[in-house]
Amino acid sequence: MRFDRLDILRYGALTDRQLVFRPDAKLHIVYGPNEAGKSSALSAISDLLFGFPERSAYGFLHDVGVLRIGAQLTARDGQELSFRRRKGRKNTLLGHSDAEENLADDALAPYLGNLSRDVFERAFGLNSDSLRAGGETMLKSGGEIGSLLFSAASGLTGLSSLRKSLDADADAIYSQRRSKDRSFYQALDSHDAARKAERDNELKAGDWKALLKEEAELGAEIHTLQQGREETKRALDRLRRQIALEPLLRELDRERALLVHHEALAGLPDGFDVKLAATLQAGRENAAALVASENELTRIREEIETIKVDDALLLAAPDILAAYGRSGVYLKAREDIARVRAEVDDFDQKLLQASRRLGFREFSDLERMQPADADLVRLRQLVEEGGELDREMRQLRKRIDEEANELRKLEADVPLSRIVDPKPLSDQLAALRPEIEELANLETLKIRAARARSDLDAASARLDPPVRDFGLLLSVSLPDMETLVHHRRLIEAARQENAQAVQKLAALKDDAEELQAQLSFLEGEGRIVSRDTIELARHERDGLIEALASTPSNGALQAARSSVQEADRLADMALADAERVSRHAQLTLQQRKIADAIVAAERAAREAAIAASDAVTEFEDLFHAVPVTPGAPERMIEWRRMVDGLMALSSTLNAAEDEYEILRSREEVLRPALAALADATGASTGILPPRSLAREISTRLEEITRQWSEGRTIERMRDTAGQTLKRLEADEADLRGKADLWRSGFAAAAASAGLAEDATIDMANAALDIWRTLPDLLSERQNRDRRVRGMARDMEAFEGEVATLSRSLAPDLGSIPADVAAGMLNDRVTQARAADNQRKALATALERNELAHARHVTEAVGLDAQRQKLANAAAVPPDQLAAVLADLVERKRLLASEELCRNRFIEQADGLDEEAVRAALVDFDRISAGVEIERLEAEDSRQVNRLADLRAGEADNLRRRQELEKGTGAERAVFEKLAAEHEAKELARRWVVLKLAGSLLSHSMETYRQQQADPVMTRAGEVFSDLTGGRFARLIQVYDDNDELQLAVERKTGEQVPLSGLSEGTGDQLYLALRLAFLQDYCARNEPAPLVLDDIFQTFDDERTAAGLRTLAESSGAFQPILFTHQMSLMDTAQRELGDDVDLVRLDRV
Amino acid sequence: MSSFRFIHAADLHLGSPFQGLALKDADLAELFVEASRKAFSALVDEAVERKVDFFIVAGDVYDGDWKDNKIGLFFNREVARLDRAGIPVFLLKGNHDAESVITRTITLPKNVSEFPTSKPGTFRLENLKVALHGQGFAERSANENLALNYPRPEAGWFNIGVLHTSLTGREPHAPYAPCSVEDLRSRGYDYWALGHVHDFEIVAQDPLVVFPGNLQGRSIRETGAKGAVLVTVEDGRIAYERLITDSARFAELSIAVESDDTPAALLRHVEDALEPLVDVMEGRPLALRVRMTGKSRVRNQLLSKAEDFRDEVQAACHRGHADIWLEKLDLRLEPDDGVSHRSSGTLGLDGLLDMEGFPPELLEEAAARIAEIAARLPGGSGAGELPLGDDIDVLLVEARDLLVSRAAEAG
């Protein structure tokens, strides 16, 4: 199958592209620069033949649904098909017409043969990467011909490593050598572990039955032992009971024997003993109480007899006590009376002094002259008013003096000269200020201008080439930079072209010389029979033969014969020396061509030289108006850049100078105005520059402003002081009037207080003080006087009362002081009252004791009767009742003791009656019983221990059974065992499959090698020889040291080279040779497919490329080679190498 | 006639190992290991809670060759619970019980009555007026029609026939105690409690003939819910309901692959197909076999990375439900390279391998390899004609597929 046409209708970025492949061409080269859609076209071929993949990367411009590729194919048998392919799952093949009728899905089968997409892309597709990778693999892997050949043929690489990886995977699972890293053995180990666990966890029937048997035996022994133990216990109990009961029975007998002695009292009723005991006790207690009460009566009566009481004193007791109560007051008055009398005298003295201070001789005068309170109030007010007036007057005077002093000082401070208002002058100066400030730049400008000038001079001196007239330079128009650069490029291009032309000419001349040398060499080997010479000879021969035919003659015959011989000779010579003749003809042809080329090249060189010169002239013309001699373009571009700098400097200088001049003229205008201001402010003018003068005026104006301000302040203060003084003086006159008025009122008030008319305020104050204290003094004195009189009266009454009482009740106290007598009377009353109280208490006790005595007497009679009654009951005289009671008590004790004993017996007899016990105790021997008990106890202990052991055994048995019942069974282990078996089986299967896969691969490779290798190898060797320009003769198979078959190559010289001895480039050629040989072989037996190559010669040098192109073209008999490239030079080479055999197809940029 | 309820169970197969599971997850393995015991305990719980009047086990309490008597102790302990709850148990020996050593070792509680094996026997529950007739297996195989010898029904009583049988044949179960439904019907009983067949089946409605199925599925052949049957008799009317007791399940999922399906699409198919399964699980863990059939363009890719793909299918199962576990991934895919699968001469590896049958030396090598590793297989699993489960040709085809897919992957 071959492509006649490829229609890329809508695919990737391509639309409606048609690549037409010339049917008679041996190699199609599809040229497309980068981005022309070469990759899309390559991919389109696969998609066209095998359908679009599920996800196409080429649906970015056109909708996936409308993607279309088409082609016209011709099968080997001449069958043609024009069709289109759309994307889809079914019916993707369409007719080529716009109707796009469906074609059968297998319509391409006759054209594709058995090819699958994968195989097509790998075997019939080759790019420089896969070529290089294939070459490298080949050189690296070295041996294994089958694998190498097949890899090269099918494009499948890495088959050796695939087999190694299969073997490695298999080995990781299993090999004969056991290893814990191999998964099969891991599974075996898991299986063993699980089996062990199964055995460990399994409960065997025998084990379980043994446990049950053990349980039964233990139960039986426990039962027997328990019965034995019960018997032992019973015997022990019986003996222990007998030992305990035997003494109890004896004690019981003893108690009962004692009770027999008191049998006579058994007839007395219950409670008789209690009643008897109570009666006897009551009798004894009553007798004792009777004796005691009689003794008490006697004692009380005697005591009453001894008590004496003064009844008269008791009667007067209230009066005595009252008098005694007042004796304290009496004693105090007697103490105080002298002190109070002294106080009365003191007050009298003070009143006398006050009288005298107010000017009275006697105290009585004072009392008489005492003024009314109203007068004193009035006087006090006036005194206060007078004091206030006096204070105000003095303050006012002080202020008047101060103000007068201040005024005087201010008047002395009046300035000497007239003060000027600074405001108008300041305003004038402010108006001039901006212009003055501007003058500050004057100096700076001057310096800047000077620097600009010196820079300009220096720069213009540096200009290269130098400028004859700088001024003129600035005025003329100069070529701009762009123009200069443009001309520089023109000059360079022209010069380069010139150089190339010269070079080409030289090369042609060299070639011509070489050709001439070769021709000379060829000609030197003998005459060269050219085709023309033969043609000429034949022409001549033909003419002579025709002449002979028309006019036969010997001469003509001879001539014809010799001409025939000559022609034949020439032809024979040409034939004999065909190669030399052909080479000579070829060289002559080339010589002619070169001669033509030299003429053309010489013409071109001349034209290029003129063009270069013109370019320089045009450049120099640009400067014809400029006062400079132009240099080379580079130099003039730099010169032009410097001139731009100079121009910038020049304009800076001009600007600075202009500005300076403007400021200068402004300065002149300012000068007179400033002089006038200086005059007005009194500033020293001198010959100051305007800005300094302005500063002087400004300083002067500040001074004037300050003076102006101070003068205004002093004037305002002086006016204020004058006005204040006048107001104060008026206030003073007013106050004097008020003082006169006050004085007349004060004189009258002073007289009313007993003062003279000319009395002063101080005098009035002193009098007022005295008059204020006088009423209190008088009141205090009267109070003391009243107290003295009252005290004397009370003392006298007390003494009288005590004397009266003493006289009537205690005449012995008549001569002692009243207070002492009152005290003694009081003591005597107290004693009398105590005696009286004692007498009353004793009388009460006597009465109570008499009543008790009478009661005891009565009770004694009753008790006697009761005793008699009890004696009668007991049938004894009353005096023997005590003995009866003692008997009764003893009998009761004996009865209680007997009962206790009996109870103890019952408790210990375990329900046996006394008789049975007594019967059992017949012949009882305590000692023998003790010995028997010891024996039985030992037996019991033995039985207990044995039972404990059996119980432990029983519990252990139970525990073991329960553990087995609840414990883990073997299910888990068996599960794991089966899982391990399962896993081992899976792994075994996997291992076998991997091993077989490896073997299958090896086997197939070997079979392939045996069946296919030889003819293909021979053909590959031929192709390889072609590709290497005959440097290598063929491919060979040799056995290596390991006796394994290896691929090698043989040089033209017969030297054998292993693949490892080849260079990379030669490796690539070998790989290409193998691929081409295989495809030729394959296509001879199958429907051929086109070989699509993508720029495979990128890494080839020219010689290899040419050889490659030739070899590809030679393959065209077997399949259609299509080479995609972006290298234009490849097309030249192909045309040169293949001429008309190559079909150039262009794929232009989208 | 009185009213009563009873449980009819069969085929407990206690201690029976799970077949074909290689679960790597230890917790899950534990769950499957304990599943049979749990299922029976759950059934006993139901019996006690529902206060059933009696309990029938129609054969195969144990697995025949199971030798660990602990499982007998377990059974004993569970029926002792029924004893404590006053529930009598009627036990019929099945083919597995006949050969079990456990039945001879463990003495069962007094509430258990076992049918004789030499001839049919009858147990009577006087208070309920219920008569149970049955004959157990004396030996592993019983080829006679046992049902024909069962006694006449007790007149006026509720008669139950207990029998371990495959009836007229229930593949893949062995044909034991063969009989027809007519044979059963001819006895005139009210209910036939059958055992042996592991799937639940109502064989006949009049009288009611029931296979309750086994209590717990144990391999991929025993899929779906498993349990026993609760039968309620009220005044002669019989009603039944299934008591589902299993604690883990098996299920199969078959996925028909489309040629263009990518591996991701296949995983999506699995996930989609899981949705209905999640309902079927009823909260139990599920051991799932996924089978993929059909032509696939990615067949080689899947084969060459079978382990990885298996893991991805397991992950997809877990996305469907956290308790779905892949029991096995069964890839039965055919190649489909889009245009044709015809060999491309000698150019592709598949063409290279397209040989007329495998050469004898390869067959010999394959046989030697299989013999070599089969000899090492544990537990005697390497014995037999096909120690690896498939014959040499199948393994060689698999090897060829693997080779082609690995080569394609290597480029």
JSON list of C-alpha atoms in Angstrom, two decimals, chain A residues 730-788:
[
{"chain": "A", "resi": 730, "resn": "ALA", "atom": "CA", "xyz": [-12.36, 112.30, 96.86]},
{"chain": "A", "resi": 731, "resn": "ASP", "atom": "CA", "xyz": [-12.92, 109.12, 98.88]},
{"chain": "A", "resi": 732, "resn": "GLU", "atom": "CA", "xyz": [-10.75, 110.52, 101.70]},
{"chain": "A", "resi": 733, "resn": "ALA", "atom": "CA", "xyz": [-12.85, 113.74, 102.05]},
{"chain": "A", "resi": 734, "resn": "ASP", "atom": "CA", "xyz": [-16.00, 111.65, 102.16]},
{"chain": "A", "resi": 735, "resn": "LEU", "atom": "CA", "xyz": [-14.62, 109.51, 104.97]},
{"chain": "A", "resi": 736, "resn": "ARG", "atom": "CA", "xyz": [-13.69, 112.53, 107.06]},
{"chain": "A", "resi": 737, "resn": "GLY", "atom": "CA", "xyz": [-17.33, 113.66, 107.03]},
{"chain": "A", "resi": 738, "resn": "LYS", "atom": "CA", "xyz": [-18.46, 110.30, 108.32]},
{"chain": "A", "resi": 739, "resn": "ALA", "atom": "CA", "xyz": [-15.86, 110.47, 111.18]},
{"chain": "A", "resi": 740, "resn": "ASP", "atom": "CA", "xyz": [-17.23, 113.82, 112.43]},
{"chain": "A", "resi": 741, "resn": "LEU", "atom": "CA", "xyz": [-20.76, 112.49, 112.58]},
{"chain": "A", "resi": 742, "resn": "TRP", "atom": "CA", "xyz": [-19.63, 109.35, 114.49]},
{"chain": "A", "resi": 743, "resn": "ARG", "atom": "CA", "xyz": [-17.77, 111.42, 117.10]},
{"chain": "A", "resi": 744, "resn": "SER", "atom": "CA", "xyz": [-20.82, 113.34, 118.33]},
{"chain": "A", "resi": 745, "resn": "GLY", "atom": "CA", "xyz": [-22.78, 110.02, 118.78]},
{"chain": "A", "resi": 746, "resn": "PHE", "atom": "CA", "xyz": [-19.90, 108.41, 120.60]},
{"chain": "A", "resi": 747, "resn": "ALA", "atom": "CA", "xyz": [-19.57, 111.23, 123.20]},
{"chain": "A", "resi": 748, "resn": "ALA", "atom": "CA", "xyz": [-23.23, 110.80, 124.24]},
{"chain": "A", "resi": 749, "resn": "ALA", "atom": "CA", "xyz": [-22.98, 107.07, 124.51]},
{"chain": "A", "resi": 750, "resn": "ALA", "atom": "CA", "xyz": [-19.77, 107.24, 126.60]},
{"chain": "A", "resi": 751, "resn": "ALA", "atom": "CA", "xyz": [-21.47, 109.49, 129.15]},
{"chain": "A", "resi": 752, "resn": "SER", "atom": "CA", "xyz": [-24.30, 106.99, 129.55]},
{"chain": "A", "resi": 753, "resn": "ALA", "atom": "CA", "xyz": [-21.70, 104.36, 130.50]},
{"chain": "A", "resi": 754, "resn": "GLY", "atom": "CA", "xyz": [-20.23, 106.57, 133.14]},
{"chain": "A", "resi": 755, "resn": "LEU", "atom": "CA", "xyz": [-17.37, 107.86, 130.97]},
{"chain": "A", "resi": 756, "resn": "ALA", "atom": "CA", "xyz": [-16.21, 111.44, 130.37]},
{"chain": "A", "resi": 757, "resn": "GLU", "atom": "CA", "xyz": [-17.19, 113.14, 127.09]},
{"chain": "A", "resi": 758, "resn": "ASP", "atom": "CA", "xyz": [-13.64, 113.02, 125.79]},
{"chain": "A", "resi": 759, "resn": "ALA", "atom": "CA", "xyz": [-13.31, 109.34, 126.48]},
{"chain": "A", "resi": 760, "resn": "THR", "atom": "CA", "xyz": [-11.45, 107.41, 123.79]},
{"chain": "A", "resi": 761, "resn": "ILE", "atom": "CA", "xyz": [-12.46, 104.20, 122.07]},
{"chain": "A", "resi": 762, "resn": "ASP", "atom": "CA", "xyz": [-10.01, 102.25, 124.24]},
{"chain": "A", "resi": 763, "resn": "MET", "atom": "CA", "xyz": [-11.51, 103.74, 127.36]},
{"chain": "A", "resi": 764, "resn": "ALA", "atom": "CA", "xyz": [-14.94, 102.82, 126.17]},
{"chain": "A", "resi": 765, "resn": "ASN", "atom": "CA", "xyz": [-13.75, 99.25, 125.44]},
{"chain": "A", "resi": 766, "resn": "ALA", "atom": "CA", "xyz": [-12.30, 98.94, 129.01]},
{"chain": "A", "resi": 767, "resn": "ALA", "atom": "CA", "xyz": [-15.57, 100.18, 130.59]},
{"chain": "A", "resi": 768, "resn": "LEU", "atom": "CA", "xyz": [-17.59, 97.86, 128.40]},
{"chain": "A", "resi": 769, "resn": "ASP", "atom": "CA", "xyz": [-15.48, 94.88, 129.57]},
{"chain": "A", "resi": 770, "resn": "ILE", "atom": "CA", "xyz": [-16.13, 95.73, 133.23]},
{"chain": "A", "resi": 771, "resn": "TRP", "atom": "CA", "xyz": [-19.81, 96.29, 132.74]},
{"chain": "A", "resi": 772, "resn": "ARG", "atom": "CA", "xyz": [-20.08, 92.97, 130.93]},
{"chain": "A", "resi": 773, "resn": "THR", "atom": "CA", "xyz": [-18.56, 90.91, 133.86]},
{"chain": "A", "resi": 774, "resn": "LEU", "atom": "CA", "xyz": [-20.28, 92.78, 136.70]},
{"chain": "A", "resi": 775, "resn": "PRO", "atom": "CA", "xyz": [-23.70, 90.97, 136.70]},
{"chain": "A", "resi": 776, "resn": "ASP", "atom": "CA", "xyz": [-22.03, 87.54, 136.91]},
{"chain": "A", "resi": 777, "resn": "LEU", "atom": "CA", "xyz": [-19.87, 88.63, 139.86]},
{"chain": "A", "resi": 778, "resn": "LEU", "atom": "CA", "xyz": [-22.89, 89.89, 141.74]},
{"chain": "A", "resi": 779, "resn": "SER", "atom": "CA", "xyz": [-24.86, 86.70, 141.12]},
{"chain": "A", "resi": 780, "resn": "GLU", "atom": "CA", "xyz": [-21.99, 84.41, 142.26]},
{"chain": "A", "resi": 781, "resn": "ARG", "atom": "CA", "xyz": [-21.49, 86.36, 145.47]},
{"chain": "A", "resi": 782, "resn": "GLN", "atom": "CA", "xyz": [-25.22, 86.06, 146.39]},
{"chain": "A", "resi": 783, "resn": "ASN", "atom": "CA", "xyz": [-25.20, 82.35, 145.71]},
{"chain": "A", "resi": 784, "resn": "ARG", "atom": "CA", "xyz": [-22.25, 81.69, 148.09]},
{"chain": "A", "resi": 785, "resn": "ASP", "atom": "CA", "xyz": [-23.83, 83.73, 150.80]},
{"chain": "A", "resi": 786, "resn": "ARG", "atom": "CA", "xyz": [-27.09, 81.71, 150.59]},
{"chain": "A", "resi": 787, "resn": "ARG", "atom": "CA", "xyz": [-25.17, 78.43, 150.86]},
{"chain": "A", "resi": 788, "resn": "VAL", "atom": "CA", "xyz": [-23.36, 79.46, 154.08]}
]
